[in-house]
Short mmCIF file of C-alpha atoms and ligand atoms in Angstrom, two decimals:
data_model
loop_
_atom_site.label_atom_id
_atom_site.label_comp_id
_atom_site.label_asym_id
_atom_site.label_seq_id
_atom_site.Cartn_x
_atom_site.Cartn_y
_atom_site.Cartn_z
CA MET A 1 -0.02 -0.03 0.23
CA ASN A 2 1.25 3.34 -0.92
CA GLN A 3 1.11 6.30 1.13
CA GLU A 4 -2.18 7.73 -0.64
CA GLU A 5 -3.84 4.45 -0.27
CA LEU A 6 -3.12 4.00 3.67
CA LYS A 7 -4.41 7.61 3.83
CA ALA A 8 -7.42 6.82 2.58
CA VAL A 9 -7.85 3.69 4.67
CA PHE A 10 -7.41 5.89 7.80
CA ASP A 11 -9.71 8.60 6.09
CA LYS A 12 -12.30 5.85 6.13
CA GLN A 13 -11.83 4.41 9.78
CA ALA A 14 -11.70 7.86 11.33
CA ASP A 15 -15.28 8.13 12.31
CA GLY A 16 -15.51 5.01 14.37
CA TYR A 17 -11.77 4.56 15.50
CA GLU A 18 -12.00 6.43 18.98
CA GLU A 19 -15.10 3.98 19.79
CA GLN A 20 -12.96 0.73 18.43
CA GLN A 21 -9.97 2.15 20.42
CA ARG A 22 -11.89 2.44 23.34
CA LYS A 23 -12.55 -1.36 23.43
CA LEU A 24 -8.99 -2.39 23.39
CA ALA A 25 -8.14 0.15 25.87
CA PRO A 26 -6.28 -2.02 28.30
CA ILE A 27 -3.78 -2.91 25.82
CA HIS A 28 -2.81 0.91 25.56
CA ASP A 29 -3.20 1.60 29.14
CA GLY A 30 -0.11 0.33 30.36
CA LEU A 31 1.99 2.10 27.55
CA TYR A 32 0.40 5.34 28.34
CA PHE A 33 0.79 5.03 32.10
CA GLN A 34 4.50 4.19 31.62
CA LEU A 35 4.88 7.11 28.74
CA GLU A 36 4.30 9.46 31.68
CA TRP A 37 7.03 8.24 33.69
CA ILE A 38 9.50 8.01 30.64
CA PHE A 39 8.86 11.69 30.13
CA SER A 40 8.75 12.48 33.78
CA GLU A 41 12.55 13.93 33.41
CA LEU A 42 11.52 16.60 30.55
CA PRO A 43 11.31 20.30 31.20
CA GLN A 44 7.96 22.00 32.40
CA THR A 45 7.55 23.61 29.15
CA ALA A 46 8.76 20.60 26.78
CA ARG A 47 7.71 20.28 23.21
CA ILE A 48 6.31 16.99 22.17
CA LEU A 49 6.05 15.84 18.46
CA CYS A 50 2.94 13.13 18.37
CA VAL A 51 3.77 11.35 14.89
CA GLY A 52 0.69 9.64 13.35
CA LEU A 53 -1.38 10.05 16.45
CA GLY A 54 -4.90 9.26 14.67
CA ALA A 55 -7.53 10.24 16.64
CA GLY A 56 -5.13 11.44 19.32
CA ALA A 57 -5.37 9.35 22.33
CA GLU A 58 -1.58 9.70 23.13
CA LEU A 59 -1.84 13.24 22.94
CA SER A 60 -4.72 13.71 25.34
CA TYR A 61 -3.30 11.69 27.72
CA LEU A 62 -0.06 13.65 27.98
CA ALA A 63 -1.89 17.19 27.44
CA ASN A 64 -3.97 16.28 30.38
CA ARG A 65 -1.39 15.49 32.70
CA PHE A 66 1.27 18.17 31.54
CA PRO A 67 -0.58 21.37 31.63
CA ASN A 68 2.03 23.69 30.24
CA TRP A 69 3.57 21.35 27.40
CA ARG A 70 3.03 21.96 23.84
CA PHE A 71 2.45 19.31 21.18
CA THR A 72 2.95 19.27 17.15
CA ALA A 73 0.49 16.80 16.00
CA VAL A 74 1.59 15.18 12.67
CA GLU A 75 -1.10 12.81 10.82
CA PRO A 76 -1.45 12.25 7.06
CA SER A 77 -5.09 11.67 7.14
CA GLY A 78 -7.44 14.87 7.29
CA ALA A 79 -10.17 12.81 8.60
CA MET A 80 -8.05 11.49 11.57
CA LEU A 81 -6.51 14.85 12.36
CA ASP A 82 -10.05 16.40 12.37
CA VAL A 83 -11.17 14.21 15.09
CA CYS A 84 -7.96 14.91 17.01
CA ARG A 85 -8.75 18.62 17.07
CA ASN A 86 -12.35 18.45 17.83
CA ARG A 87 -10.94 16.21 21.03
CA ALA A 88 -7.94 18.80 21.92
CA GLU A 89 -11.15 21.38 21.55
CA LYS A 90 -13.67 19.56 23.92
CA GLU A 91 -10.70 18.58 26.65
CA GLY A 92 -9.12 22.43 26.31
CA PHE A 93 -5.73 22.21 25.13
CA ILE A 94 -6.67 23.19 21.52
CA SER A 95 -4.07 26.29 22.42
CA ARG A 96 -1.41 24.21 23.25
CA CYS A 97 -1.38 22.16 19.77
CA THR A 98 -0.10 22.89 16.29
CA PHE A 99 -1.54 20.49 14.13
CA HIS A 100 0.20 19.37 10.63
CA GLU A 101 -1.92 17.40 8.02
CA GLY A 102 0.92 15.55 6.30
CA TYR A 103 4.43 13.87 7.29
CA VAL A 104 7.27 14.46 9.58
CA GLU A 105 9.40 15.71 6.62
CA SER A 106 6.99 18.49 5.55
CA ILE A 107 6.87 20.09 9.13
CA SER A 108 8.01 23.88 8.44
CA ASP A 109 8.37 24.73 11.75
CA ILE A 110 12.41 24.59 12.44
CA ASP A 111 12.15 24.16 16.42
CA LEU A 112 13.43 21.46 17.95
CA HIS A 113 11.30 19.16 20.26
CA ASP A 114 12.25 17.69 23.50
CA ALA A 115 10.28 14.22 22.95
CA ALA A 116 8.29 12.47 20.44
CA THR A 117 5.74 9.78 20.39
CA CYS A 118 4.92 7.62 17.27
CA PHE A 119 2.52 4.82 18.30
CA MET A 120 1.37 1.99 15.79
CA VAL A 121 2.88 3.73 12.88
CA SER A 122 6.10 2.71 11.48
CA GLN A 123 4.87 -0.70 11.43
CA PHE A 124 3.07 0.23 7.88
CA ILE A 125 6.60 0.97 6.37
CA LEU A 126 7.29 -2.37 4.40
CA ASP A 127 10.97 -1.40 3.57
CA ASP A 128 13.34 -1.42 6.34
CA GLY A 129 15.51 1.04 5.01
CA VAL A 130 12.60 3.38 4.42
CA ARG A 131 11.14 2.73 7.78
CA SER A 132 14.45 3.78 9.61
CA LYS A 133 14.53 6.93 7.20
CA PHE A 134 11.11 7.58 8.66
CA PHE A 135 12.74 7.44 12.14
CA ARG A 136 15.66 9.50 10.88
CA ASN A 137 13.09 12.30 10.00
CA ILE A 138 11.69 12.15 13.36
CA SER A 139 15.37 12.29 14.90
CA LYS A 140 15.98 15.49 12.81
CA ARG A 141 13.02 17.26 14.82
CA LEU A 142 14.42 16.41 18.19
CA LYS A 143 16.88 18.06 20.47
CA PRO A 144 20.19 16.35 21.33
CA ALA A 145 19.11 13.39 23.63
CA GLY A 146 15.54 14.06 22.94
CA ILE A 147 13.47 11.30 23.90
CA LEU A 148 11.35 8.96 21.59
CA VAL A 149 8.71 6.60 22.55
CA SER A 150 7.56 4.48 19.97
CA ALA A 151 5.07 1.51 19.88
CA ASP A 152 4.56 -1.25 17.01
CA LEU A 153 3.09 -4.51 16.48
CA ALA A 154 5.84 -6.82 16.46
CA SER A 155 6.54 -10.83 16.54
CA ALA A 156 8.49 -13.39 14.37
CA ALA A 157 5.96 -13.90 11.71
CA GLY A 158 4.88 -17.80 11.35
CA SER A 159 6.71 -18.68 14.59
CA PRO A 160 5.12 -20.70 17.49
CA GLU A 161 4.78 -17.78 19.11
CA TYR A 162 3.11 -15.50 16.77
CA LYS A 163 0.89 -18.43 16.05
CA ALA A 164 -0.16 -18.59 19.97
CA LEU A 165 -0.11 -14.85 20.14
CA LEU A 166 -2.53 -14.29 17.22
CA LYS A 167 -5.06 -17.21 18.90
CA VAL A 168 -5.10 -14.93 21.91
CA TRP A 169 -5.49 -11.76 19.85
CA VAL A 170 -8.38 -12.89 17.88
CA SER A 171 -10.38 -13.99 21.09
CA MET A 172 -9.54 -10.43 22.32
CA LEU A 173 -11.09 -8.87 19.22
CA HIS A 174 -14.18 -11.14 19.32
CA ALA A 175 -14.56 -10.30 23.07
CA ALA A 176 -14.40 -6.43 22.40
CA ASN A 177 -17.39 -7.17 19.53
CA VAL A 178 -14.91 -6.13 16.96
CA PRO A 179 -17.06 -7.61 14.02
CA VAL A 180 -16.00 -10.98 12.65
CA ASP A 181 -15.14 -9.56 8.82
CA ALA A 182 -13.13 -6.68 10.26
CA ILE A 183 -11.21 -9.27 12.28
CA GLU A 184 -10.59 -11.13 9.11
CA ARG A 185 -9.94 -8.18 7.31
CA THR A 186 -7.52 -6.91 9.84
CA HIS A 187 -5.50 -10.45 9.65
CA SER A 188 -5.30 -10.19 5.78
CA ALA A 189 -4.17 -6.94 6.01
CA TRP A 190 -1.37 -7.62 8.30
CA ALA A 191 0.09 -10.40 5.96
CA LYS A 192 0.05 -7.93 3.04
CA ASP A 193 0.45 -4.17 4.62
CA VAL A 194 1.73 -4.43 7.69
CA SER A 195 5.60 -5.38 8.43
CA ILE A 196 5.31 -7.50 11.89
CA LEU A 197 8.92 -7.95 12.36
CA PRO A 198 10.78 -9.69 15.47
CA PRO A 199 11.14 -7.20 18.32
CA ASP A 200 14.84 -7.31 17.72
CA ASP A 201 14.65 -6.32 14.31
CA VAL A 202 12.35 -3.43 15.13
CA LYS A 203 15.02 -2.26 17.70
CA ALA A 204 17.67 -2.30 15.18
CA ILE A 205 15.69 -0.32 12.70
CA ILE A 206 14.77 2.41 15.39
CA ARG A 207 18.74 2.33 16.13
CA ARG A 208 19.94 2.52 12.28
CA GLY A 209 17.29 6.17 12.41
CA GLY A 210 19.50 7.81 14.60
CA PHE A 211 18.80 6.63 18.45
CA ASP A 212 20.52 4.91 21.06
CA SER A 213 19.83 1.73 22.30
CA PRO A 214 16.34 1.10 22.23
CA VAL A 215 14.88 -0.31 25.58
CA GLN A 216 11.56 -2.38 25.05
CA PHE A 217 9.50 -1.26 28.11
CA TYR A 218 6.26 -2.97 27.22
CA GLN A 219 4.46 -5.80 25.44
CA ALA A 220 0.92 -6.40 25.33
CA GLY A 221 -0.30 -9.33 23.01
CA PHE A 222 1.54 -8.14 19.43
CA VAL A 223 1.94 -4.40 20.91
CA HIS A 224 5.69 -3.74 21.74
CA ALA A 225 7.04 -0.44 22.90
CA TRP A 226 10.46 1.15 23.30
CA PHE A 227 12.03 4.00 24.50
CA SER A 228 15.25 5.77 23.23
CA LYS A 229 17.37 8.87 23.00
CA ARG A 230 18.27 10.75 20.06
CA SER A 231 22.33 9.62 19.25
CA PRO A 232 24.49 12.72 19.53
C1 SAM B 301 -3.18 2.70 13.62
S1 SAM B 301 -3.13 4.43 13.50
C2 SAM B 301 -2.44 4.95 15.12
C3 SAM B 301 -3.18 5.72 15.62
C4 SAM B 301 -2.66 6.21 17.08
N1 SAM B 301 -1.36 6.43 17.10
C5 SAM B 301 -3.02 5.33 18.19
O1 SAM B 301 -2.25 4.51 18.56
O2 SAM B 301 -4.02 4.96 18.40
C6 SAM B 301 -1.77 4.81 12.44
C7 SAM B 301 -1.82 6.12 12.57
O3 SAM B 301 -0.68 6.66 11.42
C8 SAM B 301 -0.71 7.67 10.65
N2 SAM B 301 0.09 7.21 9.40
C9 SAM B 301 0.54 6.34 8.63
N3 SAM B 301 1.74 6.36 8.23
C10 SAM B 301 2.43 7.70 8.48
C11 SAM B 301 3.17 8.28 8.44
N4 SAM B 301 4.43 7.69 7.52
N5 SAM B 301 3.53 9.72 8.92
C12 SAM B 301 2.62 9.67 9.92
N6 SAM B 301 1.49 9.32 10.21
C13 SAM B 301 1.24 8.33 9.53
C14 SAM B 301 -1.98 7.02 9.95
O4 SAM B 301 -2.99 7.56 9.00
C15 SAM B 301 -3.15 6.76 11.17
O5 SAM B 301 -3.59 7.65 11.78
#
């Protein structure tokens, strides 16, 4: 899937996205909870770059906990960004946000950020070199030693562990009332349009993107998350 096709997929999902994510909240709660502590060393007036933030769950979590932080929200899907903007307005932090409909490389602002989040985004980049370049573009927008927290689906596709996780994952989606056809669509999309790699491979991709020794701090099913600092 090219960037335009991927954007169209997320434009189409924007309406029901928040509701669907709410059903899977326990998967993400532990990630957000730790994000707060990973970022606790940042200054009172930090600037955070949120890349591919969809409906803005991670933005909302941080903005509500850190009332003086400012955010750059980067999202190629205009429909998703609208949902995110509405949420920021409703929750009262819109004045601290700059919204950029597009990609990290097309941000015009030259000020550097103290940290970045990038949740469930790089997995859609199928070529490992392009995926590292994606992280490299994020690193260029960070101050020296700026912190990246990223999350992606990861596992060794086809391995016994992958198969075991998949069984649990599908049961979880059924329990969350995700329609059966949507579950089937998700799984066939994984095979074709999502790069699910072993966690160590994702770590190496992040490192080649300009970040020091990524630390995996979280796993829930296929969701894995790492924190790292921009290399000098
Ligand atoms: C699975 S959603 C995740 C949304 C949100 N981060 C979350 O965890 O709920 C992936 C988002 O990344 C966006 N996206 C896809 N490719 C991107 C890219 N190259 N740069 C920035 N965002 C991208 C999509 O439009 C979509 O909104």
